[in-house]
mmCIF file of C-alpha atoms in Angstrom:
data_model
loop_
_atom_site.group_PDB
_atom_site.id
_atom_site.type_symbol
_atom_site.label_atom_id
_atom_site.label_comp_id
_atom_site.label_asym_id
_atom_site.label_seq_id
_atom_site.Cartn_x
_atom_site.Cartn_y
_atom_site.Cartn_z
ATOM 1 C CA MET F 149 -0.134 0.005 0.177
ATOM 2 C CA LYS F 150 1.020 3.831 -0.248
ATOM 3 C CA ASN F 151 1.991 6.162 2.484
ATOM 4 C CA HIS F 152 -1.309 7.837 3.680
ATOM 5 C CA ILE F 153 -1.509 11.191 5.370
ATOM 6 C CA ALA F 154 -3.938 13.355 6.204
ATOM 7 C CA SER F 155 -4.575 16.699 7.846
ATOM 8 C CA ALA F 156 -7.652 18.857 8.776
ATOM 9 C CA ALA F 157 -8.020 22.357 10.491
ATOM 10 C CA VAL F 158 -11.376 23.584 11.544
ATOM 11 C CA LEU F 159 -12.396 27.216 12.144
ATOM 12 C CA LEU F 160 -15.417 28.184 14.118
ATOM 13 C CA PHE F 161 -17.043 31.738 13.912
ATOM 14 C CA PHE F 162 -19.582 32.341 16.107
ATOM 15 C CA LEU F 163 -22.066 35.204 16.843
ATOM 16 C CA TYR F 164 -22.125 37.852 19.105
ATOM 17 C CA ALA F 165 -24.365 40.874 18.756
ATOM 18 C CA SER F 166 -22.016 43.681 19.916
ATOM 19 C CA THR F 167 -20.743 47.576 18.687
ATOM 20 C CA VAL F 168 -17.136 46.487 18.337
ATOM 21 C CA PHE F 169 -15.994 45.031 15.082
ATOM 22 C CA ALA F 170 11.650 36.307 -1.628
ATOM 23 C CA SER F 171 9.306 35.782 -4.450
ATOM 24 C CA ASP F 172 5.891 35.515 -2.986
ATOM 25 C CA GLY F 173 6.438 31.727 -3.238
ATOM 26 C CA GLY F 174 9.407 31.762 -1.241
ATOM 27 C CA LYS F 175 8.196 34.000 1.230
ATOM 28 C CA LEU F 176 5.242 32.095 1.923
ATOM 29 C CA SER F 177 7.449 28.927 2.349
ATOM 30 C CA THR F 178 9.644 30.399 4.720
ATOM 31 C CA ALA F 179 6.474 32.250 6.689
ATOM 32 C CA ILE F 180 5.348 28.220 7.341
ATOM 33 C CA ASN F 181 8.167 26.526 8.219
ATOM 34 C CA ASP F 182 8.793 29.568 10.611
ATOM 35 C CA PHE F 183 5.372 29.411 12.152
ATOM 36 C CA SER F 184 6.219 25.431 12.308
ATOM 37 C CA GLN F 185 9.077 26.182 14.317
ATOM 38 C CA ARG F 186 7.476 28.199 17.006
ATOM 39 C CA LEU F 187 4.343 26.178 16.779
ATOM 40 C CA ASP F 188 6.237 22.981 17.548
ATOM 41 C CA GLY F 189 7.489 24.710 20.842
ATOM 42 C CA LYS F 190 4.276 24.758 21.925
ATOM 43 C CA ILE F 191 2.731 21.538 20.487
ATOM 44 C CA ARG F 192 5.361 18.877 21.500
ATOM 45 C CA LYS F 193 5.260 16.733 24.802
ATOM 46 C CA GLU F 194 8.105 14.535 25.890
ATOM 47 C CA GLY F 195 7.811 10.880 25.192
ATOM 48 C CA GLU F 196 5.087 11.042 22.981
ATOM 49 C CA SER F 197 4.391 10.701 19.382
ATOM 50 C CA VAL F 198 2.738 13.385 17.261
ATOM 51 C CA VAL F 199 2.266 14.240 13.664
ATOM 52 C CA TYR F 200 0.328 18.063 12.645
ATOM 53 C CA SER F 201 0.339 19.918 9.338
ATOM 54 C CA PRO F 202 1.914 23.546 9.671
ATOM 55 C CA TYR F 203 0.518 24.230 6.096
ATOM 56 C CA SER F 204 -2.765 22.932 6.915
ATOM 57 C CA ILE F 205 -3.077 25.115 10.073
ATOM 58 C CA HIS F 206 -1.408 28.099 8.532
ATOM 59 C CA SER F 207 -3.723 28.283 5.618
ATOM 60 C CA ALA F 208 -6.706 27.993 7.499
ATOM 61 C CA LEU F 209 -5.953 30.839 9.640
ATOM 62 C CA ALA F 210 -4.758 32.706 6.695
ATOM 63 C CA MET F 211 -7.904 32.082 5.045
ATOM 64 C CA ALA F 212 -9.727 33.585 7.867
ATOM 65 C CA SER F 213 -7.590 36.591 8.069
ATOM 66 C CA VAL F 214 -8.985 37.640 4.517
ATOM 67 C CA GLY F 215 -12.189 39.067 6.434
ATOM 68 C CA ALA F 216 -9.889 40.716 9.268
ATOM 69 C CA LYS F 217 -8.791 44.351 9.923
ATOM 70 C CA GLY F 218 -6.804 46.767 11.799
ATOM 71 C CA GLU F 219 -5.612 45.163 14.965
ATOM 72 C CA THR F 220 -6.570 41.817 14.556
ATOM 73 C CA LEU F 221 -5.060 41.252 10.905
ATOM 74 C CA LYS F 222 -1.677 42.704 12.258
ATOM 75 C CA GLU F 223 -1.708 40.221 15.182
ATOM 76 C CA MET F 224 -2.687 37.356 13.077
ATOM 77 C CA ARG F 225 -0.172 38.202 10.255
ATOM 78 C CA SER F 226 2.587 38.230 12.731
ATOM 79 C CA VAL F 227 1.667 35.219 14.411
ATOM 80 C CA LEU F 228 1.798 33.437 10.820
ATOM 81 C CA SER F 229 4.930 35.183 9.704
ATOM 82 C CA LEU F 230 3.141 37.118 6.821
ATOM 83 C CA THR F 231 3.888 40.565 8.337
ATOM 84 C CA THR F 232 6.321 41.071 5.116
ATOM 85 C CA LEU F 233 4.197 39.259 2.673
ATOM 86 C CA GLY F 234 1.057 41.329 3.135
ATOM 87 C CA ASP F 235 -1.814 41.211 1.068
ATOM 88 C CA ALA F 236 0.197 39.211 -1.319
ATOM 89 C CA THR F 237 -0.360 36.241 1.074
ATOM 90 C CA ASN F 238 -3.715 35.328 -0.778
ATOM 91 C CA SER F 239 -2.106 35.157 -4.441
ATOM 92 C CA ALA F 240 0.839 33.164 -2.907
ATOM 93 C CA TYR F 241 -1.250 30.427 -1.575
ATOM 94 C CA HIS F 242 -3.332 30.433 -4.902
ATOM 95 C CA ASP F 243 0.031 29.429 -6.867
ATOM 96 C CA LEU F 244 0.662 26.781 -4.372
ATOM 97 C CA ILE F 245 -2.666 25.213 -4.066
ATOM 98 C CA LYS F 246 -2.619 24.701 -7.531
ATOM 99 C CA LYS F 247 0.734 23.180 -7.454
ATOM 100 C CA LEU F 248 -0.358 20.907 -4.971
ATOM 101 C CA ASN F 249 -2.869 19.818 -6.712
ATOM 102 C CA SER F 250 -1.676 19.162 -9.741
ATOM 103 C CA ALA F 251 1.227 17.426 -8.666
ATOM 104 C CA PRO F 252 2.657 14.418 -10.648
ATOM 105 C CA TYR F 253 3.152 10.545 -9.103
ATOM 106 C CA ALA F 254 1.874 11.427 -5.876
ATOM 107 C CA THR F 255 -1.807 12.085 -5.055
ATOM 108 C CA VAL F 256 -2.097 15.932 -2.747
ATOM 109 C CA LYS F 257 -5.816 16.694 -2.435
ATOM 110 C CA THR F 258 -6.019 20.173 -0.577
ATOM 111 C CA GLY F 259 -9.044 21.907 -0.222
ATOM 112 C CA ASN F 260 -10.743 25.011 1.544
ATOM 113 C CA ALA F 261 -14.017 25.374 2.667
ATOM 114 C CA LEU F 262 -16.323 27.964 3.976
ATOM 115 C CA PHE F 263 -19.827 26.972 5.333
ATOM 116 C CA CYS F 264 -21.824 30.036 6.367
ATOM 117 C CA ALA F 265 -25.401 30.579 8.168
ATOM 118 C CA PRO F 266 -28.110 31.226 5.947
ATOM 119 C CA ASP F 267 -29.050 34.734 6.880
ATOM 120 C CA LEU F 268 -25.166 35.757 6.678
ATOM 121 C CA GLU F 269 -24.182 38.146 3.751
ATOM 122 C CA LEU F 270 -20.894 38.271 2.891
ATOM 123 C CA LYS F 271 -18.890 40.746 1.488
ATOM 124 C CA ASN F 272 -18.281 40.242 -2.019
ATOM 125 C CA THR F 273 -14.366 40.850 -1.659
ATOM 126 C CA PHE F 274 -14.203 38.114 1.292
ATOM 127 C CA ARG F 275 -16.358 35.961 -1.032
ATOM 128 C CA ASN F 276 -14.577 36.299 -4.321
ATOM 129 C CA GLU F 277 -11.049 35.913 -2.180
ATOM 130 C CA VAL F 278 -12.165 32.808 -0.402
ATOM 131 C CA GLU F 279 -13.186 31.250 -3.845
ATOM 132 C CA THR F 280 -10.628 32.476 -6.158
ATOM 133 C CA GLN F 281 -7.230 33.018 -4.088
ATOM 134 C CA TYR F 282 -8.196 29.726 -1.867
ATOM 135 C CA LEU F 283 -10.112 28.116 -4.335
ATOM 136 C CA GLY F 284 -12.632 27.633 -1.373
ATOM 137 C CA ASN F 285 -16.076 26.227 -1.607
ATOM 138 C CA VAL F 286 -18.829 29.038 -0.005
ATOM 139 C CA SER F 287 -22.297 27.523 1.049
ATOM 140 C CA LYS F 288 -25.286 27.709 3.256
ATOM 141 C CA PHE F 289 -25.168 25.916 6.282
ATOM 142 C CA ASP F 290 -28.129 25.591 9.067
ATOM 143 C CA PHE F 291 -26.308 25.373 12.503
ATOM 144 C CA GLY F 292 -29.343 25.392 14.463
ATOM 145 C CA ALA F 293 -30.708 22.227 12.486
ATOM 146 C CA LYS F 294 -31.912 19.557 14.542
ATOM 147 C CA GLY F 295 -29.726 16.608 15.638
ATOM 148 C CA GLY F 296 -26.578 19.408 15.178
ATOM 149 C CA PRO F 297 -24.603 20.019 12.547
ATOM 150 C CA GLU F 298 -21.418 18.045 13.568
ATOM 151 C CA LYS F 299 -22.193 15.047 11.333
ATOM 152 C CA ALA F 300 -22.336 16.950 8.555
ATOM 153 C CA VAL F 301 -19.038 18.707 8.917
ATOM 154 C CA ASN F 302 -17.597 15.398 9.669
ATOM 155 C CA ASP F 303 -18.867 13.883 6.642
ATOM 156 C CA TYR F 304 -17.469 16.440 4.918
ATOM 157 C CA VAL F 305 -13.946 16.236 6.574
ATOM 158 C CA GLU F 306 -14.109 12.248 6.158
ATOM 159 C CA LYS F 307 -14.991 12.786 2.492
ATOM 160 C CA LYS F 308 -11.920 15.323 1.821
ATOM 161 C CA THR F 309 -9.308 12.787 3.302
ATOM 162 C CA ASN F 310 -10.583 9.712 2.118
ATOM 163 C CA GLY F 311 -11.687 8.538 5.405
ATOM 164 C CA MET F 312 -8.380 9.161 7.093
ATOM 165 C CA ILE F 313 -9.908 11.675 9.779
ATOM 166 C CA LYS F 314 -13.302 10.760 11.100
ATOM 167 C CA ASN F 315 -15.295 12.712 14.226
ATOM 168 C CA MET F 316 -13.781 15.932 13.873
ATOM 169 C CA LEU F 317 -15.977 18.183 15.787
ATOM 170 C CA ASP F 318 -17.262 16.906 18.767
ATOM 171 C CA GLU F 319 -21.129 16.599 19.780
ATOM 172 C CA GLY F 320 -22.218 20.161 20.992
ATOM 173 C CA SER F 321 -18.986 22.071 19.329
ATOM 174 C CA VAL F 322 -21.515 23.981 16.869
ATOM 175 C CA ASP F 323 -24.966 25.408 17.786
ATOM 176 C CA GLY F 324 -27.311 28.195 16.562
ATOM 177 C CA SER F 325 -24.754 30.954 17.642
ATOM 178 C CA THR F 326 -22.401 29.875 15.110
ATOM 179 C CA ILE F 327 -22.314 31.916 11.991
ATOM 180 C CA MET F 328 -19.206 30.694 10.093
ATOM 181 C CA ILE F 329 -17.050 27.472 9.830
ATOM 182 C CA LEU F 330 -13.786 27.500 7.453
ATOM 183 C CA ILE F 331 -12.418 23.906 6.982
ATOM 184 C CA ASN F 332 -8.975 23.290 5.375
ATOM 185 C CA THR F 333 -8.364 19.651 4.366
ATOM 186 C CA LEU F 334 -4.819 17.988 3.406
ATOM 187 C CA PHE F 335 -4.771 14.391 1.782
ATOM 188 C CA PHE F 336 -1.578 12.903 0.640
ATOM 189 C CA ASN F 337 -0.985 9.623 -1.051
ATOM 190 C CA GLY F 338 2.741 8.530 -2.054
ATOM 191 C CA THR F 339 4.698 5.726 -3.231
ATOM 192 C CA TRP F 340 8.744 5.560 -2.454
ATOM 193 C CA ALA F 341 10.845 6.115 -4.871
ATOM 194 C CA ASN F 342 13.404 3.497 -2.932
ATOM 195 C CA THR F 343 10.819 0.747 -1.887
ATOM 196 C CA PHE F 344 11.028 -1.648 1.191
ATOM 197 C CA GLU F 345 10.637 -5.340 0.503
ATOM 198 C CA GLU F 346 7.422 -6.212 2.903
ATOM 199 C CA GLY F 347 8.689 -9.822 3.320
ATOM 200 C CA TRP F 348 12.345 -7.977 4.756
ATOM 201 C CA THR F 349 9.783 -6.210 7.875
ATOM 202 C CA ASP F 350 10.346 -7.861 11.018
ATOM 203 C CA GLU F 351 10.218 -7.127 14.956
ATOM 204 C CA GLN F 352 13.208 -5.316 16.612
ATOM 205 C CA ASP F 353 13.991 -3.347 19.442
ATOM 206 C CA PHE F 354 13.172 0.368 19.803
ATOM 207 C CA HIS F 355 14.939 2.225 23.182
ATOM 208 C CA VAL F 356 13.214 4.954 24.740
ATOM 209 C CA ASP F 357 14.297 6.434 28.037
ATOM 210 C CA GLY F 358 16.336 3.335 29.118
ATOM 211 C CA GLU F 359 13.185 1.376 28.132
ATOM 212 C CA THR F 360 12.686 -1.265 25.565
ATOM 213 C CA LYS F 361 9.660 -1.365 22.812
ATOM 214 C CA LYS F 362 9.225 -3.998 20.015
ATOM 215 C CA VAL F 363 8.337 -1.965 16.592
ATOM 216 C CA LYS F 364 8.021 -3.715 12.997
ATOM 217 C CA MET F 365 11.314 -2.516 11.355
ATOM 218 C CA MET F 366 11.469 -1.904 7.686
ATOM 219 C CA HIS F 367 14.361 -2.885 5.757
ATOM 220 C CA THR F 368 16.276 -1.596 2.559
ATOM 221 C CA GLU F 369 19.501 -1.035 0.941
ATOM 222 C CA GLU F 370 19.405 1.722 -1.855
ATOM 223 C CA ASP F 371 21.123 4.839 -2.622
ATOM 224 C CA PHE F 372 19.726 7.605 -0.203
ATOM 225 C CA ASP F 373 20.708 11.458 0.118
ATOM 226 C CA TRP F 374 22.384 11.568 3.855
ATOM 227 C CA LYS F 375 24.068 13.545 5.928
ATOM 228 C CA TYR F 376 25.593 13.571 9.523
ATOM 229 C CA ASP F 377 24.577 17.227 10.814
ATOM 230 C CA SER F 378 27.369 17.903 13.600
ATOM 231 C CA ASP F 379 25.214 20.992 15.178
ATOM 232 C CA ILE F 380 22.467 18.901 15.950
ATOM 233 C CA SER F 381 24.650 15.690 16.562
ATOM 234 C CA SER F 382 22.251 13.809 14.329
ATOM 235 C CA GLN F 383 21.808 11.836 11.367
ATOM 236 C CA VAL F 384 19.009 13.045 8.760
ATOM 237 C CA LEU F 385 17.979 10.881 5.796
ATOM 238 C CA LYS F 386 15.699 11.740 2.789
ATOM 239 C CA MET F 387 13.081 9.421 1.662
ATOM 240 C CA ASP F 388 11.952 10.476 -1.772
ATOM 241 C CA PHE F 389 8.399 9.496 -2.706
ATOM 242 C CA PHE F 390 8.503 8.195 -6.448
ATOM 243 C CA GLY F 391 8.561 11.642 -8.524
ATOM 244 C CA ARG F 392 10.984 12.930 -6.448
ATOM 245 C CA ARG F 393 8.275 15.910 -5.597
ATOM 246 C CA PHE F 394 8.017 15.216 -1.971
ATOM 247 C CA ALA F 395 10.314 13.947 0.232
ATOM 248 C CA LEU F 396 10.230 12.671 4.326
ATOM 249 C CA TYR F 397 13.084 13.634 6.272
ATOM 250 C CA ILE F 398 14.209 11.446 8.912
ATOM 251 C CA VAL F 399 16.229 13.379 11.853
ATOM 252 C CA LEU F 400 18.166 10.605 14.103
ATOM 253 C CA PRO F 401 20.222 11.574 17.377
ATOM 254 C CA LYS F 402 23.455 10.188 17.629
ATOM 255 C CA GLU F 403 23.101 8.408 20.574
ATOM 256 C CA HIS F 404 24.978 9.074 23.688
ATOM 257 C CA GLU F 405 25.660 12.518 21.940
ATOM 258 C CA THR F 406 22.358 13.722 22.135
ATOM 259 C CA ASP F 407 18.789 12.901 23.170
ATOM 260 C CA ILE F 408 15.290 13.814 20.920
ATOM 261 C CA ASN F 409 14.512 16.607 23.639
ATOM 262 C CA SER F 410 18.146 18.493 23.443
ATOM 263 C CA LEU F 411 17.358 18.013 19.229
ATOM 264 C CA GLU F 412 13.972 20.072 19.807
ATOM 265 C CA LYS F 413 15.559 22.598 22.034
ATOM 266 C CA ALA F 414 18.513 22.909 19.115
ATOM 267 C CA LEU F 415 16.109 23.473 16.686
ATOM 268 C CA ASP F 416 14.042 25.994 18.753
ATOM 269 C CA GLY F 417 17.288 28.103 18.231
ATOM 270 C CA MET F 418 18.543 27.840 14.993
ATOM 271 C CA GLY F 419 15.231 26.432 12.929
ATOM 272 C CA ILE F 420 14.894 23.686 10.581
ATOM 273 C CA THR F 421 16.150 25.147 7.299
ATOM 274 C CA GLY F 422 19.648 23.577 7.553
ATOM 275 C CA ILE F 423 18.033 20.054 7.753
ATOM 276 C CA PHE F 424 17.193 19.788 4.295
ATOM 277 C CA GLN F 425 20.700 21.575 3.024
ATOM 278 C CA GLY F 426 24.095 19.657 2.354
ATOM 279 C CA LEU F 427 22.798 16.120 1.926
ATOM 280 C CA ALA F 428 24.815 13.480 -0.185
ATOM 281 C CA ASN F 429 23.517 10.599 -2.001
ATOM 282 C CA ILE F 430 25.461 7.166 -1.100
ATOM 283 C CA PRO F 431 24.525 3.654 -0.838
ATOM 284 C CA LEU F 432 22.538 3.008 2.778
ATOM 285 C CA ARG F 433 21.236 0.229 4.755
ATOM 286 C CA VAL F 434 17.975 1.853 6.080
ATOM 287 C CA ASN F 435 16.097 0.487 8.745
ATOM 288 C CA VAL F 436 12.939 2.517 9.942
ATOM 289 C CA PRO F 437 9.734 1.989 11.823
ATOM 290 C CA LYS F 438 6.875 1.185 10.088
ATOM 291 C CA PHE F 439 4.240 3.384 12.127
ATOM 292 C CA LYS F 440 1.023 5.301 12.453
ATOM 293 C CA ILE F 441 0.413 7.666 14.264
ATOM 294 C CA ALA F 442 -2.937 10.215 14.990
ATOM 295 C CA THR F 443 -3.216 13.564 16.719
ATOM 296 C CA LYS F 444 -5.853 15.956 17.567
ATOM 297 C CA LEU F 445 -5.517 19.255 18.924
ATOM 298 C CA ASP F 446 -7.407 22.078 20.182
ATOM 299 C CA MET F 447 -5.159 24.808 18.700
ATOM 300 C CA THR F 448 -7.044 27.759 20.515
ATOM 301 C CA PRO F 449 -4.964 27.957 23.692
ATOM 302 C CA ILE F 450 -1.595 27.456 21.608
ATOM 303 C CA LEU F 451 -2.213 30.190 19.137
ATOM 304 C CA LYS F 452 -3.065 32.518 22.052
ATOM 305 C CA ASP F 453 -0.042 31.886 23.513
ATOM 306 C CA LEU F 454 1.678 32.628 20.240
ATOM 307 C CA GLY F 455 0.314 35.979 20.456
ATOM 308 C CA MET F 456 -3.025 35.711 18.444
ATOM 309 C CA LYS F 457 -5.307 36.560 21.106
ATOM 310 C CA GLN F 458 -7.238 39.557 19.541
ATOM 311 C CA ALA F 459 -8.984 37.069 17.160
ATOM 312 C CA PHE F 460 -10.647 34.999 19.680
ATOM 313 C CA GLY F 461 -11.734 37.972 22.317
ATOM 314 C CA THR F 462 -14.572 40.426 22.070
ATOM 315 C CA SER F 463 -12.539 42.993 20.580
ATOM 316 C CA ALA F 464 -11.984 41.302 17.202
ATOM 317 C CA ASP F 465 -12.357 42.761 13.947
ATOM 318 C CA PHE F 466 -13.659 40.491 11.052
ATOM 319 C CA SER F 467 -15.464 43.412 9.815
ATOM 320 C CA GLY F 468 -14.244 42.547 6.448
ATOM 321 C CA ILE F 469 -16.455 39.171 6.228
ATOM 322 C CA SER F 470 -20.197 41.111 6.019
ATOM 323 C CA ASP F 471 -21.550 44.452 6.159
ATOM 324 C CA ASP F 472 -23.841 43.535 8.654
ATOM 325 C CA VAL F 473 -23.197 46.251 11.693
ATOM 326 C CA GLU F 474 -25.036 43.883 14.054
ATOM 327 C CA LEU F 475 -22.557 41.093 14.221
ATOM 328 C CA SER F 476 -19.547 41.206 15.823
ATOM 329 C CA PRO F 477 -17.388 37.723 14.646
ATOM 330 C CA ARG F 478 -14.854 36.395 15.871
ATOM 331 C CA LEU F 479 -13.023 33.331 16.288
ATOM 332 C CA ASP F 480 -14.277 30.430 19.089
ATOM 333 C CA LYS F 481 -12.294 27.551 18.235
ATOM 334 C CA VAL F 482 -9.409 26.445 16.088
ATOM 335 C CA ILE F 483 -9.149 22.193 15.882
ATOM 336 C CA HIS F 484 -6.529 20.387 13.999
ATOM 337 C CA GLN F 485 -6.297 16.761 13.608
ATOM 338 C CA ALA F 486 -3.332 14.882 11.413
ATOM 339 C CA VAL F 487 -2.717 11.012 10.513
ATOM 340 C CA ILE F 488 0.275 9.574 9.320
ATOM 341 C CA GLU F 489 0.576 5.866 8.059
ATOM 342 C CA VAL F 490 4.458 5.015 6.828
ATOM 343 C CA ARG F 491 4.785 1.342 5.339
ATOM 344 C CA GLU F 492 5.954 -0.801 2.539
ATOM 345 C CA THR F 493 4.972 0.219 -0.429
ATOM 346 C CA GLY F 494 2.740 -2.432 -2.602
ATOM 347 C CA THR F 495 1.463 -0.930 -5.476
ATOM 348 C CA VAL F 496 2.174 -2.883 -9.172
ATOM 349 C CA ALA F 497 4.162 0.254 -10.574
ATOM 350 C CA ALA F 498 6.362 -0.176 -7.447
ATOM 351 C CA ALA F 499 6.452 -4.021 -7.342
ATOM 352 C CA ALA F 500 8.082 -3.615 -11.077
ATOM 353 C CA THR F 501 10.578 -0.813 -9.748
ATOM 354 C CA VAL F 502 11.658 -3.746 -7.590
ATOM 355 C CA GLY F 503 11.868 -6.137 -10.157
ATOM 356 C CA ILE F 504 14.090 -4.532 -11.948
ATOM 357 C CA MET F 505 16.667 -3.202 -9.557
ATOM 358 C CA PRO F 506 16.462 -5.726 -6.689
ATOM 359 C CA ALA F 507 18.359 -5.017 -3.646
ATOM 360 C CA MET F 508 20.316 -8.438 -3.787
ATOM 361 C CA SER F 509 22.107 -7.392 -7.086
ATOM 362 C CA ARG F 510 23.823 -4.754 -5.764
ATOM 363 C CA PRO F 511 27.061 -4.627 -2.877
ATOM 364 C CA ARG F 512 25.971 -4.686 0.288
ATOM 365 C CA PRO F 513 26.041 -1.007 1.390
ATOM 366 C CA GLU F 514 28.611 -0.094 4.546
ATOM 367 C CA GLN F 515 27.138 2.715 5.670
ATOM 368 C CA GLN F 516 23.783 2.062 8.175
ATOM 369 C CA PHE F 517 20.928 4.384 8.868
ATOM 370 C CA THR F 518 19.317 2.435 11.563
ATOM 371 C CA ALA F 519 16.100 4.405 13.385
ATOM 372 C CA ASP F 520 15.858 2.005 16.723
ATOM 373 C CA HIS F 521 15.052 5.414 18.824
ATOM 374 C CA PRO F 522 13.027 8.548 19.091
ATOM 375 C CA PHE F 523 13.368 10.743 16.215
ATOM 376 C CA LEU F 524 12.070 13.510 14.290
ATOM 377 C CA PHE F 525 10.202 13.136 10.813
ATOM 378 C CA PHE F 526 9.080 16.243 8.301
ATOM 379 C CA LEU F 527 7.515 15.893 5.060
ATOM 380 C CA ARG F 528 8.523 18.606 2.483
ATOM 381 C CA ASN F 529 7.690 19.636 -0.664
ATOM 382 C CA SER F 530 11.022 19.474 -2.318
ATOM 383 C CA GLU F 531 9.686 22.130 -5.225
ATOM 384 C CA THR F 532 8.464 24.833 -3.359
ATOM 385 C CA GLY F 533 10.175 24.071 0.167
ATOM 386 C CA GLN F 534 6.947 23.954 2.368
ATOM 387 C CA VAL F 535 6.719 21.650 5.576
ATOM 388 C CA LEU F 536 3.134 20.044 4.946
ATOM 389 C CA PHE F 537 3.737 17.452 7.828
ATOM 390 C CA ARG F 538 5.998 17.294 10.493
ATOM 391 C CA GLY F 539 5.788 15.153 14.285
ATOM 392 C CA LYS F 540 7.944 12.858 16.413
ATOM 393 C CA PHE F 541 7.834 9.077 16.792
ATOM 394 C CA THR F 542 8.932 7.553 20.192
ATOM 395 C CA GLY F 543 7.959 4.140 19.576
#
C-alpha cells in the first residue's frame, strides 16, 4: 500500500451582538516553516509521538485573515509570519494550492471550504478572495439544524481525507450562535522512490528513555540522500517519494551525544532550514519503523500563547466578512487533526521497480541508518520548500 497522510483544520466563528468589531512563493514557504517551528515548541510533549500539518493550520488561518481588519489582522499576520508578504499572501496561496493539487506521481488533495449561516451576507471582496485565491467552496449551512450540524461537517472532512479523519467535531461543538465554519483539508498519498520489501519487515527493539519496545522495522538497501549534521549531533535521511516532488526527512539523534529533547531545543534556536541542505547521495542500509500516528489538537490556547489573542476576543475585528453592523464575529475554536501512516509500498508500479532493481543484486552498502530510538520527521515539498507535515515518533 502507499503511504497515507491526512490533516484537517476547522475554524469556528461564533456570532455575538456587539458594537465592536523572496518571491511571494518563497516568502510563503519561509512563513509556513517559521510558523511551524514556533508552533512545535507549543505542541510537543516529552515522550509522546505526534503528527500535525503546519500547512493546514497556516492556510486555514490565512484564509480567515482575509476578513480581518486593523489590529486583529496585524496580530494574525505577525503570528503567521506574513507581515512582509501582506496582501500578496492570498495570491501566493493560490499558486501553491494549484501546484499541490496538480503534483505528478503522488496524490495530493488540499481543499478549503466555508460554511455560512443562511442569513449571513458575505462581502463580495471576502467571498471572491476565498473562492478565487484559496479555491474555497462557499455554501449556506443551517447551524441550528435538528440533531446538530457536526455530522455534516465530519462527513465532509472524512470524504476529503479519504476516510482517514473521522469525527473531527465532537457533539455540541457547534450551535445556533455559530455563523461560519472555515475548513482546510490536506490528503497525501505517495509511493517510495526506494521501496521496502514487505517480506523483510520484522520485529526489532526500539529504545526509549532506558526502556525497550518492539516495533515493526522495515529494511532496504539503496542509494539515499544522507548527512551527519554535527551542529545538531544527528543523522538526516531523505526518503524521496516516486517522482521526487516530495520527500520524508528523518532526523535521528546520535546516541550518547544527544537525545530527542535536546534536538528539539536546538532546533528552536536555529530553525529547520539547515536540515534540508547539504545531503549527499550514498549507498545505504536503511532500517526504519513502520508506524501510524494520529493526533487531535485544540489549537485555541496554543495560538493565543503564540500571540494571536485579539482574534479570539470580543474586540476582534472581522468586519471584512460582512456589512452587517449588528454582527461582531470572532474566532471561537481552532481544531486540528492529522494522521500519518508509513509502511512498505505495495503498488503494481513499485513492484515492477523492485523487479528491475532488486537490492540483492547490488554490493552490500557499508553505511547504515537504523532508526531504533526516537526521531523527528518532516514531509516536505521539494519543489517549493513547504513543510506539509511534521512530527515525532517515540515508539
